[in-house]
Structure formats: structure tokens, C-alpha cells
Coordinates of C-alpha atoms in Angstrom, one line a residue:
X1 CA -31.3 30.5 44.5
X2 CA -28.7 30.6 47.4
X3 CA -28.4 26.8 47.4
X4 CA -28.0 26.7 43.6
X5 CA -25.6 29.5 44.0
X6 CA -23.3 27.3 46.5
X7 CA -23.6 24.3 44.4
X8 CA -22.1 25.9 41.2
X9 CA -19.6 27.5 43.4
X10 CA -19.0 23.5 45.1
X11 CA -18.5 22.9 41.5
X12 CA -16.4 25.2 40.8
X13 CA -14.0 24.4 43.4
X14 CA -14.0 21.0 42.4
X15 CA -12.7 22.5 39.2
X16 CA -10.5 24.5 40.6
X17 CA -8.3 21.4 41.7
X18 CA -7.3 20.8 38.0
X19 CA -4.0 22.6 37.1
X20 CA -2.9 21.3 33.6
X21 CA -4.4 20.7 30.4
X22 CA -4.8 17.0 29.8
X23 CA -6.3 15.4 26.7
X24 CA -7.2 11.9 26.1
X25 CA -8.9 9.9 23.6
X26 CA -12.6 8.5 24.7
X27 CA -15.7 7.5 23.2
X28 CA -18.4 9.3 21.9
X29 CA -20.0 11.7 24.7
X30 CA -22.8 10.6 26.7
X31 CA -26.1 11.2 25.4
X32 CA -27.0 15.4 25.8
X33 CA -29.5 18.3 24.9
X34 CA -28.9 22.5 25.0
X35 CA -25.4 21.9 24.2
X36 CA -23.1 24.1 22.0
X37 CA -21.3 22.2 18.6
X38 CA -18.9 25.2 17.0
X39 CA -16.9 24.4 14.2
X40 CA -12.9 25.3 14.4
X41 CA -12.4 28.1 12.8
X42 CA -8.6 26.6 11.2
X43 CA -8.7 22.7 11.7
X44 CA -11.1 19.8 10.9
X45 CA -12.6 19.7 14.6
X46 CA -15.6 20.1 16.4
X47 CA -16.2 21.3 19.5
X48 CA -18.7 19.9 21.8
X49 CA -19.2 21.8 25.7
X50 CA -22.1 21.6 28.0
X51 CA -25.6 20.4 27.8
X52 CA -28.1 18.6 30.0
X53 CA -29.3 15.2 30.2
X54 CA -32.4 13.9 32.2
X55 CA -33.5 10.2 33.3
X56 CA -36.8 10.9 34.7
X57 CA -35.4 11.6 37.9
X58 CA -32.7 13.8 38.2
X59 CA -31.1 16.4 35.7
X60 CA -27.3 16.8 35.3
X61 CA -25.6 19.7 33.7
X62 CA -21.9 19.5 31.9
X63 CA -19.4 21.9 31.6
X64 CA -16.9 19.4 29.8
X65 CA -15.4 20.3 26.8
X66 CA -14.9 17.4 23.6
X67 CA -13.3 17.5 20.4
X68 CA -14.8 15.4 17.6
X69 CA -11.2 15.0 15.0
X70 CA -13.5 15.2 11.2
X71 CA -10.8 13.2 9.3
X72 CA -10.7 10.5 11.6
X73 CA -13.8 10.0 13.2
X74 CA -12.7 10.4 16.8
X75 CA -13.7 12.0 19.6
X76 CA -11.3 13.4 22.5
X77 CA -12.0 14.9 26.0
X78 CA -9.9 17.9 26.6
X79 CA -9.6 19.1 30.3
X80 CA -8.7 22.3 30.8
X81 CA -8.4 24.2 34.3
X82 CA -11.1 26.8 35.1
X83 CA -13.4 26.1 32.8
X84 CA -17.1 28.1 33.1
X85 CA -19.2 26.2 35.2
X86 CA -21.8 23.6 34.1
X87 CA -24.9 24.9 31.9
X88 CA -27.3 24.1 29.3
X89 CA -29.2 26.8 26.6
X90 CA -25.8 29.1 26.8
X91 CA -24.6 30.3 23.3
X92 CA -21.3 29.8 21.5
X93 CA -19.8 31.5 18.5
X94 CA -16.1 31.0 17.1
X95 CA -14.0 34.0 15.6
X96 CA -10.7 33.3 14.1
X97 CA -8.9 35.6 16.2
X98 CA -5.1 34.4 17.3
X99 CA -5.7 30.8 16.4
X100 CA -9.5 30.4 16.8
X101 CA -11.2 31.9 20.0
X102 CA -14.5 29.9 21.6
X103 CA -17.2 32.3 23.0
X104 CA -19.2 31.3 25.1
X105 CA -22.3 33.6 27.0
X106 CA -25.0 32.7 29.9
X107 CA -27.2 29.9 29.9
X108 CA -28.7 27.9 32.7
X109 CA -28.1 25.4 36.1
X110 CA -30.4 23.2 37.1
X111 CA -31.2 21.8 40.7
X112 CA -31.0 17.9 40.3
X113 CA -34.9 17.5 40.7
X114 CA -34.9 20.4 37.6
X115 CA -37.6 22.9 39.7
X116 CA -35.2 25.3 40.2
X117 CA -33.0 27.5 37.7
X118 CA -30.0 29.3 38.3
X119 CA -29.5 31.9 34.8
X120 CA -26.1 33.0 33.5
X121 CA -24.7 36.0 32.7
X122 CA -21.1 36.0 32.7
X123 CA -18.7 35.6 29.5
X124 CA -16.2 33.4 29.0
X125 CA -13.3 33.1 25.5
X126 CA -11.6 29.7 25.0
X127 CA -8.7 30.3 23.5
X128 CA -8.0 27.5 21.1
X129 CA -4.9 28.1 20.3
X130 CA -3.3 27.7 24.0
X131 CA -6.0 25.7 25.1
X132 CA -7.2 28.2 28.2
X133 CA -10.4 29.6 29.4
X134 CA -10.4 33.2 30.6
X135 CA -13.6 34.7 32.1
X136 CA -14.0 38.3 30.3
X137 CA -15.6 40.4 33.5
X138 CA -16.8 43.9 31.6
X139 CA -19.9 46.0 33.1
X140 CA -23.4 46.6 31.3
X141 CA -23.8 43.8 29.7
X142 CA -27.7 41.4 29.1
X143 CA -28.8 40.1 32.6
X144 CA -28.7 36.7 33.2
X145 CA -30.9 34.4 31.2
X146 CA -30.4 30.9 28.8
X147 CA -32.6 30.5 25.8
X148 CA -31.2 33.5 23.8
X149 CA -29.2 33.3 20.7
X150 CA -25.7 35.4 20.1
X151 CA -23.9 35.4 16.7
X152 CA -20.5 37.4 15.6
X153 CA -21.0 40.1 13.6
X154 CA -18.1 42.3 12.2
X155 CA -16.0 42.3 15.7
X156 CA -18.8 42.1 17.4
X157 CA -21.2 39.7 19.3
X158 CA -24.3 40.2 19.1
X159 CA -27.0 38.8 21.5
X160 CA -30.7 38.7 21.0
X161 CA -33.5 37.7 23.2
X162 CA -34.2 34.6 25.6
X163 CA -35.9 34.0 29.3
X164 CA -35.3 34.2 33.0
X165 CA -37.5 32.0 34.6
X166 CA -37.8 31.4 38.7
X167 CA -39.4 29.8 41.0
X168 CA -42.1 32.7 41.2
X169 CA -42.4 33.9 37.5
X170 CA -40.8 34.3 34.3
X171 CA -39.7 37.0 31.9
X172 CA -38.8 36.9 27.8
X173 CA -36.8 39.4 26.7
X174 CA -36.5 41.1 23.0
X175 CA -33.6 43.3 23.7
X176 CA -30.0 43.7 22.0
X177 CA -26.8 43.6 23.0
X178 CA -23.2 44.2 21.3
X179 CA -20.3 42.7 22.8
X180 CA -17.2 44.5 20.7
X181 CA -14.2 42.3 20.7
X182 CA -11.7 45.0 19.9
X183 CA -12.5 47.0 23.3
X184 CA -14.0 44.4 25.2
X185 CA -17.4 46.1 26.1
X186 CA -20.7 46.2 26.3
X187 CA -23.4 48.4 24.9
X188 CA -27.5 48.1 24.8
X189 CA -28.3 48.6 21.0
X190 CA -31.5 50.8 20.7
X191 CA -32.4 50.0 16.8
X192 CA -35.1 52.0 15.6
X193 CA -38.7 50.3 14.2
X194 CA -40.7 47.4 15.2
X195 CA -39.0 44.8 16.4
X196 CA -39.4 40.7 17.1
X197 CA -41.9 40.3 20.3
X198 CA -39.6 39.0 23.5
X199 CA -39.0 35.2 22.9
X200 CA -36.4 32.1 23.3
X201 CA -34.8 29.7 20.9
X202 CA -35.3 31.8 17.7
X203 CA -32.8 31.5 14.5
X204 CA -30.4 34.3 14.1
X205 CA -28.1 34.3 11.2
X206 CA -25.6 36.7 10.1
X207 CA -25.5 38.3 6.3
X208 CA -22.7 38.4 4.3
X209 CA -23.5 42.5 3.9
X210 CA -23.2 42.5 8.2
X211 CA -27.0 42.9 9.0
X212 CA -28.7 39.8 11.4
X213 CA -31.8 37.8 10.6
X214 CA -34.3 36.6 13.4
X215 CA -36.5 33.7 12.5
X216 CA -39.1 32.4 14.6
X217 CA -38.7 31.3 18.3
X218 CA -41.2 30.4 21.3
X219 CA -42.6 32.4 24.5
X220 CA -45.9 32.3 26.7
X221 CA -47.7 34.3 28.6
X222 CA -49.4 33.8 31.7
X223 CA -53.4 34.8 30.7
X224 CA -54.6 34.3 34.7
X225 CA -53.4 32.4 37.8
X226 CA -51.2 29.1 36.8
X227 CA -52.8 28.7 33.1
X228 CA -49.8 29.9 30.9
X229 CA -50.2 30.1 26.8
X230 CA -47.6 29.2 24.5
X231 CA -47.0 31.0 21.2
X232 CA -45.0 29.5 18.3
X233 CA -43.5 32.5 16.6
X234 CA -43.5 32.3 12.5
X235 CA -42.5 35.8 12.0
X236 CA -39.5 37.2 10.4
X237 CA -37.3 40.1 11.0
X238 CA -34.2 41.8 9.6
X239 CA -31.8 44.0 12.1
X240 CA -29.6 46.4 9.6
X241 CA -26.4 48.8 10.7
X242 CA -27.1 51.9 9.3
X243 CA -23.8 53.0 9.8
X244 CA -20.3 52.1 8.4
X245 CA -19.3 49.5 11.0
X246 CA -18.9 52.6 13.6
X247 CA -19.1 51.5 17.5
X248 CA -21.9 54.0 17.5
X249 CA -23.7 52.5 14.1
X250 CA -27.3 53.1 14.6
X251 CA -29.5 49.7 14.2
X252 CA -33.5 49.5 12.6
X253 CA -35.7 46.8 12.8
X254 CA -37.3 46.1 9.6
X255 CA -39.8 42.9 9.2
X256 CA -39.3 40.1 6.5
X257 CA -42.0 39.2 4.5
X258 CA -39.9 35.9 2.7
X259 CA -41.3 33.8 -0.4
X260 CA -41.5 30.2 -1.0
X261 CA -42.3 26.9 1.3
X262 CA -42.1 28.4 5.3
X263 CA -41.3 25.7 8.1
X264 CA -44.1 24.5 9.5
X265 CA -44.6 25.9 13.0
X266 CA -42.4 24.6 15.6
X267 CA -40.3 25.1 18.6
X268 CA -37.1 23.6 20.0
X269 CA -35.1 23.6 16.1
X270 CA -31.8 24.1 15.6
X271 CA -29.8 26.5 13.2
X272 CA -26.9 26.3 11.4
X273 CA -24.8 28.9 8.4
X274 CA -24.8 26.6 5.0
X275 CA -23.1 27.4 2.3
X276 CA -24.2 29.6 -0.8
X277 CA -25.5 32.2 1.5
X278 CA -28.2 30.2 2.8
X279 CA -29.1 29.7 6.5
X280 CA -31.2 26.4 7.8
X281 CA -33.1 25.1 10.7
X282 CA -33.4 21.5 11.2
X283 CA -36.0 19.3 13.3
X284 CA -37.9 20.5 16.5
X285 CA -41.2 20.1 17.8
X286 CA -45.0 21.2 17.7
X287 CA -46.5 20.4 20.6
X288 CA -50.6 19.5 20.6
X289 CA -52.4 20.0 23.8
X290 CA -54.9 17.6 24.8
X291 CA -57.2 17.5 27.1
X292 CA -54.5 16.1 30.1
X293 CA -51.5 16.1 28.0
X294 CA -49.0 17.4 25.5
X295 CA -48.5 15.2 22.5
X296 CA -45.6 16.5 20.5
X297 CA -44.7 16.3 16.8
X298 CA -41.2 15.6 16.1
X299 CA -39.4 16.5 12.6
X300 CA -36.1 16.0 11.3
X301 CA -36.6 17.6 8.0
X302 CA -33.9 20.7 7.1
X303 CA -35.2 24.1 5.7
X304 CA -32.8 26.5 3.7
X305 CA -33.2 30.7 4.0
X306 CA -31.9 31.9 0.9
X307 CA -30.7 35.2 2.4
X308 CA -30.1 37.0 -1.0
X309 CA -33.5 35.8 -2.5
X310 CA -35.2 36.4 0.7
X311 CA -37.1 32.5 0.4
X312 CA -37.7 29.3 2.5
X313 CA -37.6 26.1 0.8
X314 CA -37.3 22.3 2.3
X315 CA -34.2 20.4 1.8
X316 CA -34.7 17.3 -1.0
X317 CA -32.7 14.4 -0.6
X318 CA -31.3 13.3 -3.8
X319 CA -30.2 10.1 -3.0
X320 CA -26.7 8.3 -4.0
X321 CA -27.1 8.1 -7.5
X322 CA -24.0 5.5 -8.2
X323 CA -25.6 2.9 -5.7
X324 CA -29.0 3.5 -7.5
X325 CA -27.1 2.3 -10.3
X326 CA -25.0 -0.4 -9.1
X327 CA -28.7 -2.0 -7.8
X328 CA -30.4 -1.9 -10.8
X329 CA -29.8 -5.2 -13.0
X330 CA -31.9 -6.3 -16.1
X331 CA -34.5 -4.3 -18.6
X332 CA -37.0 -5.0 -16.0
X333 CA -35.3 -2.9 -12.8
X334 CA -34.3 -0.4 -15.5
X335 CA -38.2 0.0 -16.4
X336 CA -38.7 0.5 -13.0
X337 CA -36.1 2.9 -12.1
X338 CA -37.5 5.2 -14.8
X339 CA -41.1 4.8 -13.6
X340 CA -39.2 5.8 -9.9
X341 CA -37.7 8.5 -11.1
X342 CA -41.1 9.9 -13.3
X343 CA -43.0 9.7 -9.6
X344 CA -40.2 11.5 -7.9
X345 CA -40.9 14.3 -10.6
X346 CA -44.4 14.3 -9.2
X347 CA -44.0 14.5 -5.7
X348 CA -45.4 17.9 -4.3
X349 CA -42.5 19.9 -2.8
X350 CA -44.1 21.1 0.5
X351 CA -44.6 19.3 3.8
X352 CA -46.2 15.8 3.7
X353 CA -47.3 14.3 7.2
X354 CA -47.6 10.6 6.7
X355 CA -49.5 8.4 9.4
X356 CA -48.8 4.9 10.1
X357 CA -50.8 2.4 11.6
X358 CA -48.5 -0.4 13.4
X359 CA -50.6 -3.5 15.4
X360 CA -48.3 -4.4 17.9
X361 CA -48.3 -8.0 19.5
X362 CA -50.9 -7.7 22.2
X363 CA -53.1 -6.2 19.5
X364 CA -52.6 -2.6 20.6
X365 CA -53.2 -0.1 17.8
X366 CA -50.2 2.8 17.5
X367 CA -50.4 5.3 15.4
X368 CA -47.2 7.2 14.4
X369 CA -47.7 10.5 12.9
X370 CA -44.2 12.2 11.4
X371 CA -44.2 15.2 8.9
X372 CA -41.3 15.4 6.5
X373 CA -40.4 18.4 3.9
X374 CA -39.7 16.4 0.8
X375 CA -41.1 13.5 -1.4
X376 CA -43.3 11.4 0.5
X377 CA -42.8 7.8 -2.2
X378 CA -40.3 6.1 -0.1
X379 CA -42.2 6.1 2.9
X380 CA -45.9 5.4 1.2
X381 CA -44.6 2.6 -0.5
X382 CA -47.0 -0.5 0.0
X383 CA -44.6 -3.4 2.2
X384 CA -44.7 -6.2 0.3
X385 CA -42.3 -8.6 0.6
X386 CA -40.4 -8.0 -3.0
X387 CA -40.3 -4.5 -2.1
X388 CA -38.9 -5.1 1.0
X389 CA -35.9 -7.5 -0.6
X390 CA -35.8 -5.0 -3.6
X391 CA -36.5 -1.5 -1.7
X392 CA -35.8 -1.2 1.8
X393 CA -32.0 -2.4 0.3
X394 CA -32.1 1.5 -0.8
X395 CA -33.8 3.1 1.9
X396 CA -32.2 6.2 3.1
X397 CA -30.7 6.3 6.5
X398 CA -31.6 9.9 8.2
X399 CA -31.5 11.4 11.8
X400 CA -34.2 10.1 13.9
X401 CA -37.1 12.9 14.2
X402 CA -35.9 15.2 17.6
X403 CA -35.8 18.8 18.9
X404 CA -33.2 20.8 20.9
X405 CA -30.1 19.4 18.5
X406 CA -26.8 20.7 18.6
X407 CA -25.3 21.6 14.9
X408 CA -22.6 22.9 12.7
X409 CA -21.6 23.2 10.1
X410 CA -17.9 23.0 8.3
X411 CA -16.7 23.0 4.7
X412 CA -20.3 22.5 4.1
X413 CA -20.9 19.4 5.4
X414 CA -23.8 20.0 8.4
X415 CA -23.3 17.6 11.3
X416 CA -26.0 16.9 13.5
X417 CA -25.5 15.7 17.3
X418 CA -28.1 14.6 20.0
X419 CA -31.1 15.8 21.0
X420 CA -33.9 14.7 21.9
X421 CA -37.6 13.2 21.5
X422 CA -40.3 12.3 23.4
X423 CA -42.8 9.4 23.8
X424 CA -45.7 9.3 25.7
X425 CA -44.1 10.5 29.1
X426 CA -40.6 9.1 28.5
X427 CA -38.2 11.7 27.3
X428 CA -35.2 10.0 25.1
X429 CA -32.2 11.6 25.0
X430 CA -29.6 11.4 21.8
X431 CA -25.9 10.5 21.7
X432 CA -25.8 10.0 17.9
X433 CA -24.1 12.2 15.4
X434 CA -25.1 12.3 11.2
X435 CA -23.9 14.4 8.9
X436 CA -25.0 15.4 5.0
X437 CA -23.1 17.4 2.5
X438 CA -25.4 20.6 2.1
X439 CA -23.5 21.3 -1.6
X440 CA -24.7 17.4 -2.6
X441 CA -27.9 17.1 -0.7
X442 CA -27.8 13.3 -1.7
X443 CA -27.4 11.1 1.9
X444 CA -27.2 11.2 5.5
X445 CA -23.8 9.7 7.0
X446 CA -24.3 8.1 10.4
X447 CA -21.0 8.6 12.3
X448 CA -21.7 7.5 15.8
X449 CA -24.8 5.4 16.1
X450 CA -26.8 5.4 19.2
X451 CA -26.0 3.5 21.6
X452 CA -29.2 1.6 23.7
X453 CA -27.7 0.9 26.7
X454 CA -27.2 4.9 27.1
X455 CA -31.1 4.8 27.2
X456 CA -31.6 4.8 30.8
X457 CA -35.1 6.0 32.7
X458 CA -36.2 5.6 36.0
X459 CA -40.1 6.0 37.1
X460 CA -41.1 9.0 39.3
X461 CA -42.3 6.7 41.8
X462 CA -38.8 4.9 42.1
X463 CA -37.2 8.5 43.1
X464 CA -37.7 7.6 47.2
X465 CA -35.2 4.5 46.5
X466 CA -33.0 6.8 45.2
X467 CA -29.9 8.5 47.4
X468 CA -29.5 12.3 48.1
X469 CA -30.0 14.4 44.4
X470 CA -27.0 16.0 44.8
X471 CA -24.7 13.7 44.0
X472 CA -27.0 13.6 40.1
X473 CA -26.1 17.5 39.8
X474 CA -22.2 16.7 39.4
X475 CA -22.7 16.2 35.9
X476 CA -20.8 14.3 33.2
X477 CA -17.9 12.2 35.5
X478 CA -20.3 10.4 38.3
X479 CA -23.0 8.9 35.4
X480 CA -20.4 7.9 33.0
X481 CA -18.4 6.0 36.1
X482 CA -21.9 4.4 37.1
X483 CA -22.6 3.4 33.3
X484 CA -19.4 1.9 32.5
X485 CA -20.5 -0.6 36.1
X486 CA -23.9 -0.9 34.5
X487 CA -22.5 -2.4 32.0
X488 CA -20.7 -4.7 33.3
X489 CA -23.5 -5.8 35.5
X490 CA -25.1 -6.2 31.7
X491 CA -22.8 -8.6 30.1
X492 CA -25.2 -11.4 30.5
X493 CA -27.7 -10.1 28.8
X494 CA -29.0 -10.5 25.3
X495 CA -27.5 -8.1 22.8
X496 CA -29.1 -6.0 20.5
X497 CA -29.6 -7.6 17.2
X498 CA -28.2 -7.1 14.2
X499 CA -29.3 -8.0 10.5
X500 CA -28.2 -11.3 9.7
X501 CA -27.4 -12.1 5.9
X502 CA -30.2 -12.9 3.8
X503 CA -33.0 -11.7 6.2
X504 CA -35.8 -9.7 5.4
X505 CA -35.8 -6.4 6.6
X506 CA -39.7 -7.0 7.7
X507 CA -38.3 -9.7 9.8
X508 CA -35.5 -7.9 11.0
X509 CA -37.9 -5.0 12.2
X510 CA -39.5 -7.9 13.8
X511 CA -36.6 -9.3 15.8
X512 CA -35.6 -5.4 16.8
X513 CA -39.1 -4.4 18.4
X514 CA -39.0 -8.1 20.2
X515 CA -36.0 -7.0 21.8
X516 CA -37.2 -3.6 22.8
X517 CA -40.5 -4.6 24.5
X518 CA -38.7 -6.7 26.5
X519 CA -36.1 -4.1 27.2
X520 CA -38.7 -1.4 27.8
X521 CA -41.0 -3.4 30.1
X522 CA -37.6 -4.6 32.5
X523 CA -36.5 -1.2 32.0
X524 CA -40.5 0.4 33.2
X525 CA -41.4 -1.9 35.9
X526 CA -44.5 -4.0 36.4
X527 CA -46.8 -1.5 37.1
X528 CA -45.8 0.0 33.6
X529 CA -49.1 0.0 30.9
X530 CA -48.4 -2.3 28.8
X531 CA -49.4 0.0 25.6
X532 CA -47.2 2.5 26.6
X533 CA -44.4 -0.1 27.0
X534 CA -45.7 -1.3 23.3
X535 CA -45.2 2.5 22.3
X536 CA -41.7 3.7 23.8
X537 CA -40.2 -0.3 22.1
X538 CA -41.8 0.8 18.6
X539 CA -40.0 4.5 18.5
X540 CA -36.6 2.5 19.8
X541 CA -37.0 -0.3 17.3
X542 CA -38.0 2.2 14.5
X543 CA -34.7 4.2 15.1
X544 CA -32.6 1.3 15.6
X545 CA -33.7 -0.1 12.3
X546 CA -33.1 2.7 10.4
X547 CA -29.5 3.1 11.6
X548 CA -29.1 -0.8 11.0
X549 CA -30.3 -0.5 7.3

């Protein structure tokens, strides 16, 4: 604890150093997880801070702050002086106070070799308007812990549950704090009835009528000495004022009992405010132990919470309908885009898990499992090669499956950034961003695709080659200097490829997973199974495909 402790405050004073506000243009943010994406509360902007990335070896932390400009696609690094220092699984919430303020509450540190933790609990308030951070130092306020969730409420924030974990034992917590903004305190709320079991990454969403909704969320428990048991919560509550927006309302706890199509179980989704009084979670991950290891799940599928009807139901992609039309030529595609159209109405509205089969060169079975919410007929379609010319041309491009996203959402478009997935042991971290418009529900938009020579992971047994792990901890600055001399080291080699005109997307898919076996088995080292090389290349190719068509 003490050595984390002197770190951040090595950090800090590192920080320190910078006395002026200095913003620049720069690419799209290196790949990242835990983050915090708010919307502006006045311009077209989103702001990216913090987050985590790890490469198998060592774990850094960020505490930089980006700007993503909506109208133009761009993305800008704004350094401000004495910013909060660098975490992952902190909370953010925007009020549009004075010209947009950024709030920003606990979270978590990380040694480099990620065994030790260092939880959060201060406060900090961007102020977007004059571009400064000011650390808001009030009494009696949640102790530290990441995990949590915190939403504003009235003029209030509100903060709900999370963990503290060390390196002895851990604790969840279900309690409730109120953070007014008017008088710049704290108070414990004490709400009456039963409420949500303590727990970590739930959803919490705010009501139009000022009452806050708690959906879901993960914990475990420790049943005897080193055997922990996770629990997926599915449960649903609803925390109501009973007052009339009074400092000393009194709270209840009331539980939910919502109709229609639930998520399935999962952990590690993200949440987001739509529009048309409707929250939504998207992706995460169910995790399946085995008998020595955890095989996860991975979705990217987007369920709406109809607050006012008090139902679930899975997002349905509509699909452009003016490109439909612009493909279809001739009585014959027209026959066909009516028999299309007669199976969508057919197609059972509830979760479908499709399993594939994929032979790989060396004759390796893999077998990809994904769940989706919505109309299972583009992926069941049989791949034969007219299909492929006349199909695949109309595929729909959508987010990769991954948990621990970071998402917002403004003028009711929802934009999705990073995250993360796994494969066998190799964890992949995300540096993409998508968006959809959640009034249209008809495509996903790929903004930044990701980039595979961020894709970087280095072998446990590599780590005593490796220099001193402090130098990983400094976050964001060191690892993008030591990509940008990766890649120039890289220039010689082959390039990832792209579709060439006239070639069959079974071809093309092809070509892509060539090129990633070979990646992945320089990038694994010699000792590296070669089905597991065969399995990390197939998720890569998959997603790089997809992007491509």
C-alpha cells in the first residue's frame, strides 16, 4: 500500500511540473478499458479520461484527458495542470453547470505487475468551461473503492455500491451516498426497505420523475480458504425520494419486477441514457468455469429499459433500407428481397446463440460460440459463393463482441469506445470507436477502426527479459513513445490486407487470417501451441473482416 501510495504521489509530482493548458490535435487514443466517455453537456464533444491497458506483462493506468470533436471526426489531447491521478473503474457524470462541469469520483491504481490495488476516494470537477481541475476536499463521504457507479440526480450525485479489494481480502458494498452540488457535502442516505445485495459494475440510471434504477451487477464471496464464488446479479431495483427534492428527502428501496426479453446474465456491460426515456446496457461477458479454466462469452448485442413501461427488450437492427434498395436489380433480386424480408418477420425476438465451426489450416477444429439479441438469418446463412458475391456485399458492420466498454451517448446517437475481449489466455484490448443512431436503429458507423499494430502481448515467461516494472506504471506517454519506435522498426513488414476489387469476401477472409497466423505465432513465440495461435488469428481476422466489409 505504501509503495503504491509513493508512486501515485511520484506521479503526481510529475504532474505537477505542467503549468498551462495545452491542446493539440493527435490520433485516436491508445487502446484502453475502465475508462470514463461523458458527453458535453453544450458542444458536439466527447470526453475520454483514464482507463487501463494490459500486455500480459505489465498494467498501465491513465489519467489523460481527450476530446473526440463529433462533427469532424477528430480527436484532441488536452493537458491540463493538476489533473487527478491515473485510475481505472472511477465514475464520471456531467452537469451543465457554468459551462459544463466533469465529475469525476474514486476508482483504482494498479502496481505494474497488477497484484496490488490502491482504491480512490477523493473527488475531483473539471470545469469545462475554463479548462481546470479542482479537487473538491469535503468530509463523510463513501470510502475508497472502484467498481461503483454514481449518476446526477436533481443537484445531486448520487453513488451506489462497488469493491475494495487488497492484498488480504475484499469487501462489496451496497451502500448510498449523496454528493449535493449546491452545498458541496456529503451525506450517507439511509433509504428504507430491501435493498440491492452489495455488488460492482451494476447499471444505474436516472428517471425523468428523479428516482434511480439499479440493474444487475457482479460480486463473490469467499465460501472457505482461497475458493471464491462469483454471482451474476439479474435482479432489479428502484431507489424513490419520498420527499420534495428536500436535502433531508427520505429514500425507499423498492424491487422491480420488469416485463419483456431480460439480458441474458452477464458481467462487465456497459450503460448508457437513450433517448425516449429508455436506458440500455451493451456487451459484456458470462464467464463458464471449467474444470482449469474460465472460458468467457462475449456479446455486443444492446438492450433498452423502457423506464415508463417498466420492460427489457433487445435492440433490432433495421438495416439501411436505401442501400437495400439501390442493390437489388431485376424481378429476380426483387423476389428475393421479399422472401428476405417475409423471414425477417419470422425471426424470434429473443437471444439466439449461434455456433460456428471453422477448420483452420493445420486441421484444428475451433468452435466460436457468440449470442446475439436479434434475428439470427444473416449470420445462419449457408456460404456459398453467390451468396457471398450477392450477401456478404450487405452484411452489417457492428462492434466486435467485448466487455468493460466505455459509452455515451449524445443527441441520441450512442457511441461505443474500446474495451475488451478475451481469447484463450490472451486478453485484447480495444482502440475502436462505432456509433448507431438509437432513434433509427438501422447501422453501426465505424469511426476509428482498430488498429493491429496496437495489438501488442508479451508471454509471462518473457517478463525476466523485461527492465524494472515501474517504468510500465507511467501510463499513457512512455507506451505511446515506445509504439511510435515499434513502428518504425515495422516498416518492412507486410501490411495488413485490404479487399482488393472484385474479390470474394470468402477469399478475402482467407488472405486476413493468413496474415494473422503469421502475426500471432511471431508475436507468441515458438513455444506457443500452435491451436491456440490458430485461435487468437481467427478472433483477429474475424474482426478485421468485419470492419473491412
Amino acid at each position: 500500500q505504501e509503495d503504491l501510495e509513493a508512486l501515485i504521489a511520484e506521479f503526481q509530482s510529475l504532474d505537477a511540473k505542467k503549468t498551462q493548458v495545452i491542446e493539440s490535435s493527435c490520433p485516436p487514443p491508445s487502446p484502453r478499458l475502465n475508462g470514463s466517455l461523458s458527453a458535453h453537456p453544450e458542444k458536439d464533444e466527447l470526453i475520454l479520461f483514464g482507463g487501463e491497458y494490459f500486455n500480459g506483462q505489465k498494467t498501465y493506468l491513465y489519467n489523460e484527458l481527450y476530446v473526440y470533436n463529433i462533427r469532424k471526426n477528430s480527436w484532441s489531447k488536452v493537458e491540463i495542470p493538476n489533473p487527478p491521478p491515473r485510475r481505472c473503474a472511477h465514475q464520471a457524470a456531467v452537469v451543465p453547470t457554468a459551462g459544463g462541469q466533469l465529475w469525476i469520483f474514486g476508482g483504482e491504481f494498479a502496481s505494474p505487475n497488477g497484484e496490488q490495488f490502491y482504491h480512490y476516494k477523493d473527488l475531483w470537477v473539471l470545469h469545462l468551461a475554463t479548462k481546470t481541475w479542482e479537487q473538491i476536499k469535503a468530509s463523510g463521504g463513501p470510502s475508497g473503492r472502484s467498481g461503483h457507479r454514481m449518476v446526477a440526480c436533481k443537484r445531486q450525485l448520487i453513488i451506489f455500491g462497488g469493491f475494495h479489494e487488497s492484498a488480504r481480502d475484499y469487501i462489496y458494498y451496497n451502500d448510498v451516498y449523496a454528493f449535493n452540488l449546491d452545498s458541496f457535502t456529503w451525506s450517507k442516505l439511509v433509504p428504507s426497505g430491501i435493498g440491492p445485495a452489495p455488488r460492482s459494475g451494476c447499471q444505474m440510471a436516472t428517471t425523468p420523475e428523479g428516482s434511480i434504477i439499479i440493474y444487475g451487477g457482479y460480486s463473490k464471496q469467499r465460501i472457505k480458504k482461497d475458493v471464491d464464488k462469483g454471482t451474476l446479479h439479474t435482479d432489479m431495483f428502484l431507489l424513490k425520494s419520498e420527499g420534495a427534492g428536500k436535502e433531508e428527502d427520505k429514500w425507499a428501496w423498492s424491487r422491480l419486477n420488469p416485463s419483456g426479453v431480460k439480458p441474458t446474465p452477464r458481467s462487465g456491460f456497459s450503460a448508457a441514457i437513450g433517448p425516449n426515456n429508455r436506458s440500455l446496457l451493451f456487451g459484456g461477458v458470462h464467464d463458464e468455469e471449467e474444470e482449469e479454466s474460465i472460458e468467457g462469452d462475449f456479446f455486443n448485442d444492446i438492450y433498452f429499459y423502457d423506464m415508463g413501461k417498466k420492460r427489457w427488450f433487445p435492440a433490432q437492427l433495421k438495416g439501411p433500407k436505401s442501400e437495400k434498395r439501390k442493390r437489388r436489380r431485376g424481378r429476380q433480386a426483387e423476389a428475393e428481397g421479399a422472401e428476405d424480408e417475409e423471414m425477417e418477420k419470422q425471426q424470434p425476438q429473443g437471444p439466439v446463440e449461434i455456433i460456428k465451426e471453422v477448420v483452420a489450416e493445420d486441421g484444428t477444429v475451433m468452435t466460436i460460440k457468440q449470442v446475439i439479441s436479434g434475428p439470427a438469418e444473416e449470420k445462419e446463412r449457408s456460404e456459398s459463393e453467390e451468396e457471398e458475391e450477392d450477401g456478404a456485399l450487405g452484411q452489417q458492420v457492428e462492434p466486435c463482441p467485448r466487455s468493460n466498454a466505455m459509452l455515451a451517448v449524445k443527441h441520441g446517437v450512442l457511441y461505443v469506445y474500446g474495451g475488451m475481449f478475451e481469447v484463450g489466455d490472451r486478453q485484447f484490448t480495444l482502440s475502436d470507436l462505432y456509433s448507431i443512431d438509437l432513434h433509427k436503429m438501422e447501422e453501426w458507423k465505424v469511426l476509428v477502426e482498430m488498429d493491429p499494430k496496437a495489438q501488442e502481448w508479451l508471454e509471462e515467461s518473457e517478463s525476466d527479459e523485461e527492465e524494472d516494472d515501474t517504468e510500465g506504471a507511467e501510463g499513457g506517454e512512455e507506451e505511446e513513445e515506445s509504439s511510435e519506435e515499434e513502428s518504425e522498426d515495422d516498416e518492412g513488414e507486410e501490411q495488413h490486407p485490404s479487399v482488393q476489387p472484385g474479390e470474394k469476401h470468402v477469399d478475402y477472409l482467407s488472405r486476413t487470417e493468413q496474415y494473422w497466423i503469421k502475426l500471432s505465432r511471431s508475436n507468441m513465440g515458438p513455444d506457443a501451441k500452435e491451436k491456440k495461435v490458430v485461435k487468437v488469428a481467427h478472433a483477429m481476422a474475424k474482426t478485421f473482416y468485419e470492419d473491412s466489409v
